[in-house]
DNA sequence: CATTAATTTCTGTTTTTACAGAAACAACCG
DNA sequence: CGGTTGTTTCTGTAAAAACAGAAATTAATG
């Protein structure tokens, strides 16, 4: 229940990082707590452990569930909802990337496509159209590729990154 | 001076995206403006174009400069500072990744190393140490690899991503 | 060196976001 | 079906961030 010092440090830092990346601090803290705990916790216990209001926990858990970063589980003989997260860091990373893509990248792609499809694009300054086009292409390449990568097994991905690094080194010699 | 509709849409959306990723809206807007304009602009012009206070522009430009996303240039016969950004989207991406690494990833790595080096780690719950260790390793692998990737020329990187995707497809058959 | 132009820093306000606590709601149990 | 436990929603407050405008500072010019 009471946090041990190192877990506390980890959780506080994670909350801080969340803030910097546009994630509510409490949301990030709860996720870090569940991750470190590695076991299901009920909302009350989470609230007490982190020293935040019960309602705050409720809303934050809903947010985490919308990212599929937390799920409800039930313990035998206990009426309360318990919440857990994956302890597989690769899986967590994938969920976060996927969530961000859906929420932010996809809408951005729509906007850029819309801009380029709009006849009024002709009225813009020279170069503007070109740069919007390049931006769209860039985002599309990056997302396609990251989707491919994230579909891999972690071990394979590791290997692929090794290959990537090797290509990198090989090419740099010629750079 | 007056924004044309599509540029305006792009800039507003970019500002919105900035907010969601922990970047001040005005900062993101100014960057988008300089990017689309593709020419140096002075602070006054930026303020008028975006309809924000001159002081806001000044601070935001300082922020952009700290990311190396904007630089001062001088125009012949004009006392005022003018600001420009790269129109190379790959270069911009690199600068942003690099900035985030320095500001957020590196400190996180320090914290995690610190946690693992602390003798008190023994007092933590079973599994906690393991997960912190995995988290650190994960971040280290990812940053090392991304550094390698970003060192490549864009064209090479494109090629490498093609290879990555190919590996991905090849392996998936066996998955 | 006084004047003007340009920029930055400071201060207070506004806006936004996060949050606590209360109230409402729902599920369950004897 | 009344009491109990658990959860969500609502409402107001507090904290944080963004921002405008004024004041101060710095640099350039005649």
GROMACS .gro file of C-alpha atoms (C1' of nucleotides) in nm:
model
  410
    1UNK     CA    1   0.000   0.000   0.000
    2UNK     CA    2   0.261   0.249   0.106
    3UNK     CA    3   0.501   0.301  -0.177
    4UNK     CA    4   0.860   0.202  -0.129
    5UNK     CA    5   1.109   0.478  -0.214
    6UNK     CA    6   1.227   0.350  -0.550
    7UNK     CA    7   0.881   0.271  -0.679
    8UNK     CA    8   0.779   0.618  -0.569
    9UNK     CA    9   1.064   0.777  -0.756
   10UNK     CA   10   0.980   0.582  -1.069
   11UNK     CA   11   0.613   0.672  -1.051
   12UNK     CA   12   0.675   1.040  -0.987
   13UNK     CA   13   0.917   1.059  -1.274
   14UNK     CA   14   0.678   0.880  -1.501
   15UNK     CA   15   0.407   1.128  -1.413
   16UNK     CA   16   0.643   1.410  -1.493
   17UNK     CA   17   0.726   1.256  -1.829
   18UNK     CA   18   0.358   1.213  -1.900
   19UNK     CA   19   0.299   1.584  -1.849
   20UNK     CA   20   0.570   1.670  -2.094
   21UNK     CA   21   0.417   1.451  -2.359
   22UNK     CA   22   0.063   1.572  -2.314
   23UNK     CA   23  -0.054   1.298  -2.083
   24UNK     CA   24  -0.230   1.384  -1.758
   25UNK     CA   25   0.007   1.335  -1.468
   26UNK     CA   26  -0.228   1.123  -1.262
   27UNK     CA   27  -0.302   0.903  -1.561
   28UNK     CA   28   0.067   0.841  -1.614
   29UNK     CA   29   0.125   0.780  -1.244
   30UNK     CA   30  -0.152   0.526  -1.220
   31UNK     CA   31  -0.018   0.345  -1.519
   32UNK     CA   32   0.332   0.339  -1.373
   33UNK     CA   33   0.192   0.210  -1.045
   34UNK     CA   34   0.004  -0.075  -1.208
   35UNK     CA   35   0.308  -0.156  -1.416
   36UNK     CA   36   0.542  -0.176  -1.120
   37UNK     CA   37   0.291  -0.351  -0.898
   38UNK     CA   38   0.244  -0.619  -1.159
   39UNK     CA   39  -0.085  -0.719  -0.998
   40UNK     CA   40  -0.444  -0.600  -1.013
   41UNK     CA   41  -0.533  -0.314  -0.782
   42UNK     CA   42  -0.870  -0.165  -0.697
   43UNK     CA   43  -0.944   0.204  -0.738
   44UNK     CA   44  -0.947   0.269  -0.365
   45UNK     CA   45  -0.603   0.123  -0.317
   46UNK     CA   46  -0.469   0.324  -0.609
   47UNK     CA   47  -0.617   0.645  -0.467
   48UNK     CA   48  -0.466   0.580  -0.126
   49UNK     CA   49  -0.128   0.482  -0.262
   50UNK     CA   50  -0.095   0.787  -0.483
   51UNK     CA   51  -0.274   1.025  -0.250
   52UNK     CA   52  -0.527   1.144  -0.506
   53UNK     CA   53  -0.905   1.163  -0.500
   54UNK     CA   54  -1.108   0.858  -0.574
   55UNK     CA   55  -1.288   1.036  -0.858
   56UNK     CA   56  -0.960   1.131  -1.013
   57UNK     CA   57  -0.862   0.766  -1.016
   58UNK     CA   58  -1.192   0.671  -1.172
   59UNK     CA   59  -1.152   0.915  -1.459
   60UNK     CA   60  -0.789   0.833  -1.510
   61UNK     CA   61  -0.863   0.462  -1.527
   62UNK     CA   62  -1.125   0.528  -1.787
   63UNK     CA   63  -0.866   0.718  -1.986
   64UNK     CA   64  -0.616   0.434  -1.952
   65UNK     CA   65  -0.879   0.186  -2.062
   66UNK     CA   66  -0.951   0.393  -2.371
   67UNK     CA   67  -0.586   0.349  -2.459
   68UNK     CA   68  -0.614  -0.022  -2.376
   69UNK     CA   69  -0.339   0.038  -2.123
   70UNK     CA   70  -0.551  -0.090  -1.837
   71UNK     CA   71  -0.820  -0.353  -1.815
   72UNK     CA   72  -1.067  -0.461  -1.551
   73UNK     CA   73  -1.020  -0.793  -1.378
   74UNK     CA   74  -1.217  -0.950  -1.099
   75UNK     CA   75  -1.079  -1.132  -0.802
   76UNK     CA   76  -1.266  -1.426  -0.656
   77UNK     CA   77  -1.483  -1.320  -0.365
   78UNK     CA   78  -1.431  -0.950  -0.419
   79UNK     CA   79  -1.702  -0.730  -0.562
   80UNK     CA   80  -1.470  -0.448  -0.652
   81UNK     CA   81  -1.326  -0.388  -0.994
   82UNK     CA   82  -0.956  -0.439  -1.006
   83UNK     CA   83  -0.728  -0.296  -1.272
   84UNK     CA   84  -0.413  -0.425  -1.427
   85UNK     CA   85  -0.180  -0.337  -1.709
   86UNK     CA   86   0.057  -0.543  -1.915
   87UNK     CA   87   0.401  -0.591  -1.767
   88UNK     CA   88   0.542  -0.631  -2.116
   89UNK     CA   89   0.710  -0.301  -2.199
   90UNK     CA   90   0.703  -0.376  -2.571
   91UNK     CA   91   0.333  -0.431  -2.564
   92UNK     CA   92   0.281  -0.108  -2.372
   93UNK     CA   93   0.489   0.081  -2.622
   94UNK     CA   94   0.285  -0.060  -2.906
   95UNK     CA   95  -0.041   0.042  -2.743
   96UNK     CA   96   0.082   0.394  -2.688
   97UNK     CA   97   0.206   0.433  -3.043
   98UNK     CA   98  -0.117   0.291  -3.178
   99UNK     CA   99  -0.323   0.524  -2.960
  100UNK     CA  100  -0.129   0.829  -3.066
  101UNK     CA  101  -0.158   0.732  -3.428
  102UNK     CA  102  -0.533   0.703  -3.407
  103UNK     CA  103  -0.582   1.019  -3.208
  104UNK     CA  104  -0.328   1.249  -3.364
  105UNK     CA  105  -0.155   1.121  -3.672
  106UNK     CA  106  -0.461   1.002  -3.860
  107UNK     CA  107  -0.650   1.329  -3.816
  108UNK     CA  108  -0.339   1.516  -3.926
  109UNK     CA  109  -0.316   1.308  -4.241
  110UNK     CA  110  -0.680   1.389  -4.309
  111UNK     CA  111  -0.620   1.759  -4.271
  112UNK     CA  112  -0.319   1.754  -4.500
  113UNK     CA  113  -0.502   1.552  -4.764
  114UNK     CA  114  -0.787   1.794  -4.738
  115UNK     CA  115  -0.556   2.090  -4.785
  116UNK     CA  116  -0.399   1.937  -5.092
  117UNK     CA  117  -0.735   1.839  -5.238
  118UNK     CA  118  -0.878   2.185  -5.194
  119UNK     CA  119  -0.881   2.387  -5.521
  120UNK     CA  120  -0.789   2.694  -5.318
  121UNK     CA  121  -0.442   2.546  -5.284
  122UNK     CA  122  -0.359   2.727  -5.606
  123UNK     CA  123  -0.399   3.063  -5.432
  124UNK     CA  124  -0.127   2.986  -5.179
  125UNK     CA  125   0.228   3.112  -5.202
  126UNK     CA  126   0.468   2.914  -5.415
  127UNK     CA  127   0.632   2.646  -5.213
  128UNK     CA  128   0.351   2.611  -4.964
  129UNK     CA  129   0.182   2.338  -5.160
  130UNK     CA  130   0.512   2.161  -5.210
  131UNK     CA  131   0.590   2.165  -4.841
  132UNK     CA  132   0.248   2.043  -4.737
  133UNK     CA  133   0.288   1.764  -4.988
  134UNK     CA  134   0.628   1.669  -4.849
  135UNK     CA  135   0.494   1.680  -4.496
  136UNK     CA  136   0.209   1.447  -4.582
  137UNK     CA  137   0.440   1.208  -4.762
  138UNK     CA  138   0.679   1.211  -4.470
  139UNK     CA  139   0.410   1.128  -4.219
  140UNK     CA  140   0.270   0.854  -4.440
  141UNK     CA  141   0.607   0.687  -4.489
  142UNK     CA  142   0.681   0.702  -4.120
  143UNK     CA  143   0.350   0.562  -4.005
  144UNK     CA  144   0.343   0.284  -4.262
  145UNK     CA  145   0.687   0.179  -4.162
  146UNK     CA  146   0.623   0.198  -3.788
  147UNK     CA  147   0.311  -0.013  -3.831
  148UNK     CA  148   0.518  -0.276  -4.005
  149UNK     CA  149   0.776  -0.267  -3.729
  150UNK     CA  150   0.527  -0.289  -3.448
  151UNK     CA  151   0.368  -0.593  -3.597
  152UNK     CA  152   0.687  -0.788  -3.533
  153UNK     CA  153   0.759  -1.000  -3.230
  154UNK     CA  154   0.981  -0.813  -2.989
  155UNK     CA  155   1.270  -1.049  -3.049
  156UNK     CA  156   1.239  -1.009  -3.423
  157UNK     CA  157   1.211  -0.638  -3.385
  158UNK     CA  158   1.529  -0.634  -3.182
  159UNK     CA  159   1.698  -0.823  -3.461
  160UNK     CA  160   1.556  -0.586  -3.721
  161UNK     CA  161   1.689  -0.291  -3.526
  162UNK     CA  162   2.026  -0.461  -3.521
  163UNK     CA  163   2.006  -0.489  -3.897
  164UNK     CA  164   1.900  -0.128  -3.921
  165UNK     CA  165   2.196  -0.019  -3.718
  166UNK     CA  166   2.424  -0.231  -3.932
  167UNK     CA  167   2.287  -0.076  -4.251
  168UNK     CA  168   2.337   0.257  -4.089
  169UNK     CA  169   2.701   0.190  -4.017
  170UNK     CA  170   2.763   0.038  -4.358
  171UNK     CA  171   2.619   0.335  -4.534
  172UNK     CA  172   2.784   0.594  -4.321
  173UNK     CA  173   3.120   0.483  -4.450
  174UNK     CA  174   3.011   0.601  -4.792
  175UNK     CA  175   2.841   0.916  -4.666
  176UNK     CA  176   0.095   3.915  -4.426
  177UNK     CA  177  -0.263   3.798  -4.411
  178UNK     CA  178  -0.271   3.423  -4.408
  179UNK     CA  179  -0.434   3.245  -4.696
  180UNK     CA  180  -0.699   2.993  -4.593
  181UNK     CA  181  -0.500   2.674  -4.641
  182UNK     CA  182  -0.189   2.801  -4.471
  183UNK     CA  183  -0.411   2.912  -4.185
  184UNK     CA  184  -0.566   2.570  -4.156
  185UNK     CA  185  -0.226   2.404  -4.156
  186UNK     CA  186  -0.089   2.639  -3.893
  187UNK     CA  187  -0.390   2.608  -3.665
  188UNK     CA  188  -0.379   2.232  -3.687
  189UNK     CA  189  -0.009   2.229  -3.617
  190UNK     CA  190  -0.063   2.438  -3.310
  191UNK     CA  191  -0.328   2.197  -3.194
  192UNK     CA  192  -0.095   1.904  -3.245
  193UNK     CA  193   0.176   2.084  -3.056
  194UNK     CA  194  -0.053   2.120  -2.753
  195UNK     CA  195  -0.124   1.751  -2.755
  196UNK     CA  196   0.244   1.668  -2.752
  197UNK     CA  197   0.340   1.910  -2.482
  198UNK     CA  198   0.452   2.194  -2.705
  199UNK     CA  199   0.318   2.544  -2.651
  200UNK     CA  200   0.058   2.623  -2.912
  201UNK     CA  201   0.207   2.954  -3.017
  202UNK     CA  202   0.551   2.796  -3.048
  203UNK     CA  203   0.415   2.530  -3.279
  204UNK     CA  204   0.218   2.785  -3.480
  205UNK     CA  205   0.518   3.008  -3.532
  206UNK     CA  206   0.721   2.714  -3.645
  207UNK     CA  207   0.452   2.606  -3.889
  208UNK     CA  208   0.431   2.962  -4.020
  209UNK     CA  209   0.804   2.987  -4.083
  210UNK     CA  210   0.800   2.645  -4.242
  211UNK     CA  211   0.521   2.727  -4.484
  212UNK     CA  212   0.649   3.075  -4.556
  213UNK     CA  213   0.988   2.938  -4.648
  214UNK     CA  214   1.143   3.280  -4.600
  215UNK     CA  215   1.275   3.480  -4.306
  216UNK     CA  216   1.018   3.681  -4.116
  217UNK     CA  217   1.062   3.940  -3.844
  218UNK     CA  218   0.893   3.912  -3.508
  219UNK     CA  219   0.652   4.193  -3.578
  220UNK     CA  220   0.528   4.030  -3.895
  221UNK     CA  221   0.485   3.699  -3.718
  222UNK     CA  222   0.287   3.864  -3.438
  223UNK     CA  223   0.058   4.039  -3.684
  224UNK     CA  224   0.008   3.733  -3.898
  225UNK     CA  225  -0.082   3.506  -3.609
  226UNK     CA  226  -0.260   3.771  -3.406
  227UNK     CA  227  -0.056   3.720  -3.089
  228UNK     CA  228   0.137   3.960  -2.871
  229UNK     CA  229   0.483   4.067  -2.969
  230UNK     CA  230   0.623   3.942  -2.638
  231UNK     CA  231   0.469   3.605  -2.695
  232UNK     CA  232   0.646   3.583  -3.029
  233UNK     CA  233   0.973   3.682  -2.870
  234UNK     CA  234   0.955   3.410  -2.608
  235UNK     CA  235   0.834   3.150  -2.852
  236UNK     CA  236   1.117   3.226  -3.092
  237UNK     CA  237   1.364   3.184  -2.810
  238UNK     CA  238   1.209   2.846  -2.740
  239UNK     CA  239   1.231   2.748  -3.106
  240UNK     CA  240   1.593   2.856  -3.116
  241UNK     CA  241   1.671   2.640  -2.814
  242UNK     CA  242   1.546   2.347  -3.020
  243UNK     CA  243   1.749   2.474  -3.317
  244UNK     CA  244   1.421   2.487  -3.504
  245UNK     CA  245   1.463   2.855  -3.583
  246UNK     CA  246   1.764   3.073  -3.645
  247UNK     CA  247   1.824   3.443  -3.680
  248UNK     CA  248   1.914   3.586  -4.017
  249UNK     CA  249   1.967   3.943  -4.121
  250UNK     CA  250   1.845   4.109  -4.434
  251UNK     CA  251   2.052   4.375  -4.605
  252UNK     CA  252   1.946   4.721  -4.501
  253UNK     CA  253   1.715   4.601  -4.225
  254UNK     CA  254   1.802   4.634  -3.859
  255UNK     CA  255   1.547   4.388  -3.744
  256UNK     CA  256   1.618   4.025  -3.667
  257UNK     CA  257   1.452   3.788  -3.905
  258UNK     CA  258   1.384   3.425  -3.833
  259UNK     CA  259   1.374   3.123  -4.053
  260UNK     CA  260   1.345   2.748  -4.018
  261UNK     CA  261   1.456   2.464  -4.237
  262UNK     CA  262   1.215   2.365  -4.511
  263UNK     CA  263   1.351   2.012  -4.501
  264UNK     CA  264   1.098   1.805  -4.311
  265UNK     CA  265   1.352   1.533  -4.239
  266UNK     CA  266   1.586   1.778  -4.084
  267UNK     CA  267   1.308   1.921  -3.872
  268UNK     CA  268   1.210   1.577  -3.756
  269UNK     CA  269   1.567   1.503  -3.657
  270UNK     CA  270   1.593   1.821  -3.457
  271UNK     CA  271   1.274   1.747  -3.272
  272UNK     CA  272   1.374   1.391  -3.191
  273UNK     CA  273   1.714   1.507  -3.078
  274UNK     CA  274   1.564   1.776  -2.859
  275UNK     CA  275   1.322   1.540  -2.696
  276UNK     CA  276   1.597   1.289  -2.633
  277UNK     CA  277   1.812   1.544  -2.458
  278UNK     CA  278   1.531   1.693  -2.255
  279UNK     CA  279   1.330   1.387  -2.163
  280UNK     CA  280   1.485   1.056  -2.255
  281UNK     CA  281   1.831   1.118  -2.117
  282UNK     CA  282   1.704   1.232  -1.777
  283UNK     CA  283   1.476   0.931  -1.767
  284UNK     CA  284   1.766   0.699  -1.834
  285UNK     CA  285   1.954   0.866  -1.551
  286UNK     CA  286   1.667   0.816  -1.311
  287UNK     CA  287   1.629   0.451  -1.404
  288UNK     CA  288   2.001   0.385  -1.371
  289UNK     CA  289   1.992   0.558  -1.039
  290UNK     CA  290   1.705   0.343  -0.921
  291UNK     CA  291   1.881   0.025  -1.022
  292UNK     CA  292   2.209   0.135  -0.866
  293UNK     CA  293   2.045   0.219  -0.535
  294UNK     CA  294   2.098  -0.053  -0.274
  295UNK     CA  295   1.743   0.009  -0.153
  296UNK     CA  296   1.626  -0.166  -0.467
  297UNK     CA  297   1.641  -0.487  -0.267
  298UNK     CA  298   1.358  -0.367  -0.046
  299UNK     CA  299   1.119  -0.334  -0.337
  300UNK     CA  300   0.855  -0.589  -0.427
  301UNK     CA  301   0.964  -0.881  -0.637
  302UNK     CA  302   0.930  -0.798  -1.002
  303UNK     CA  303   0.971  -0.426  -0.957
  304UNK     CA  304   1.344  -0.438  -1.010
  305UNK     CA  305   1.300  -0.665  -1.308
  306UNK     CA  306   1.053  -0.431  -1.470
  307UNK     CA  307   1.262  -0.122  -1.412
  308UNK     CA  308   1.553  -0.307  -1.564
  309UNK     CA  309   1.348  -0.403  -1.869
  310UNK     CA  310   1.223  -0.049  -1.906
  311UNK     CA  311   1.575   0.090  -1.900
  312UNK     CA  312   1.696  -0.166  -2.150
  313UNK     CA  313   1.402  -0.093  -2.374
  314UNK     CA  314   1.467   0.279  -2.376
  315UNK     CA  315   1.836   0.229  -2.435
  316UNK     CA  316   1.783  -0.002  -2.731
  317UNK     CA  317   1.531   0.232  -2.883
  318UNK     CA  318   1.740   0.545  -2.848
  319UNK     CA  319   2.059   0.384  -2.971
  320UNK     CA  320   1.880   0.257  -3.272
  321UNK     CA  321   1.700   0.580  -3.349
  322UNK     CA  322   2.028   0.770  -3.325
  323UNK     CA  323   2.175   0.535  -3.581
  324UNK     CA  324   1.878   0.583  -3.807
  325UNK     CA  325   1.874   0.959  -3.783
  326UNK     CA  326   2.236   0.979  -3.879
  327UNK     CA  327   2.148   0.849  -4.224
  328UNK     CA  328   2.076   1.060  -4.527
  329UNK     CA  329   1.704   1.082  -4.585
  330UNK     CA  330   1.729   0.880  -4.905
  331UNK     CA  331   1.925   0.608  -4.730
  332UNK     CA  332   1.684   0.614  -4.442
  333UNK     CA  333   1.398   0.565  -4.682
  334UNK     CA  334   1.578   0.267  -4.825
  335UNK     CA  335   1.647   0.131  -4.477
  336UNK     CA  336   1.281   0.165  -4.389
  337UNK     CA  337   1.199  -0.029  -4.704
  338UNK     CA  338   1.435  -0.301  -4.587
  339UNK     CA  339   1.279  -0.291  -4.245
  340UNK     CA  340   0.935  -0.337  -4.392
  341UNK     CA  341   1.065  -0.624  -4.603
  342UNK     CA  342   1.213  -0.797  -4.301
  343UNK     CA  343   0.885  -0.742  -4.128
  344UNK     CA  344   0.690  -0.913  -4.405
  345UNK     CA  345   0.938  -1.196  -4.437
  346UNK     CA  346   0.926  -1.271  -4.070
  347UNK     CA  347   0.555  -1.241  -4.036
  348UNK     CA  348   0.511  -1.545  -4.256
  349UNK     CA  349   0.682  -1.748  -3.988
  350UNK     CA  350   0.501  -1.579  -3.699
  351DC     C1'  351   2.516   6.144  -2.696
  352DA     C1'  352   2.037   6.204  -2.766
  353DT     C1'  353   1.687   5.983  -3.030
  354DT     C1'  354   1.471   5.618  -3.235
  355DA     C1'  355   1.410   5.136  -3.329
  356DA     C1'  356   1.411   4.672  -3.174
  357DT     C1'  357   1.400   4.329  -2.837
  358DT     C1'  358   1.349   4.124  -2.393
  359DT     C1'  359   1.183   4.095  -1.933
  360DC     C1'  360   0.836   4.168  -1.601
  361DT     C1'  361   0.369   4.178  -1.410
  362DG     C1'  362  -0.091   4.090  -1.393
  363DT     C1'  363  -0.489   3.868  -1.629
  364DT     C1'  364  -0.714   3.515  -1.867
  365DT     C1'  365  -0.769   3.062  -1.999
  366DT     C1'  366  -0.713   2.600  -1.945
  367DT     C1'  367  -0.646   2.191  -1.708
  368DA     C1'  368  -0.635   1.914  -1.307
  369DC     C1'  369  -0.840   1.788  -0.923
  370DA     C1'  370  -1.120   1.716  -0.477
  371DG     C1'  371  -1.542   1.633  -0.265
  372DA     C1'  372  -2.029   1.585  -0.300
  373DA     C1'  373  -2.403   1.396  -0.510
  374DA     C1'  374  -2.613   1.069  -0.795
  375DC     C1'  375  -2.636   0.628  -0.966
  376DA     C1'  376  -2.589   0.120  -0.995
  377DA     C1'  377  -2.513  -0.332  -0.828
  378DC     C1'  378  -2.539  -0.643  -0.481
  379DC     C1'  379  -2.679  -0.875  -0.051
  380DG     C1'  380  -2.920  -1.025   0.336
  381DC     C1'  381  -3.676  -0.389  -0.041
  382DG     C1'  382  -3.370  -0.133   0.273
  383DG     C1'  383  -2.904  -0.105   0.360
  384DT     C1'  384  -2.440  -0.143   0.200
  385DT     C1'  385  -2.065  -0.119  -0.117
  386DG     C1'  386  -1.874   0.038  -0.520
  387DT     C1'  387  -1.855   0.349  -0.927
  388DT     C1'  388  -1.942   0.745  -1.207
  389DT     C1'  389  -2.082   1.208  -1.289
  390DC     C1'  390  -2.121   1.671  -1.153
  391DT     C1'  391  -1.975   2.110  -0.956
  392DG     C1'  392  -1.674   2.420  -0.770
  393DT     C1'  393  -1.187   2.522  -0.652
  394DA     C1'  394  -0.707   2.529  -0.709
  395DA     C1'  395  -0.305   2.507  -0.976
  396DA     C1'  396  -0.064   2.568  -1.392
  397DA     C1'  397   0.011   2.751  -1.833
  398DA     C1'  398  -0.044   3.080  -2.178
  399DC     C1'  399  -0.067   3.522  -2.293
  400DA     C1'  400  -0.109   4.052  -2.343
  401DG     C1'  401   0.060   4.490  -2.252
  402DA     C1'  402   0.374   4.782  -2.010
  403DA     C1'  403   0.818   4.875  -1.867
  404DA     C1'  404   1.295   4.817  -1.906
  405DT     C1'  405   1.687   4.718  -2.165
  406DT     C1'  406   1.983   4.701  -2.553
  407DA     C1'  407   2.148   4.833  -2.992
  408DA     C1'  408   2.183   5.137  -3.384
  409DT     C1'  409   2.190   5.593  -3.609
  410DG     C1'  410   2.245   6.059  -3.718
   0.00000   0.00000   0.00000
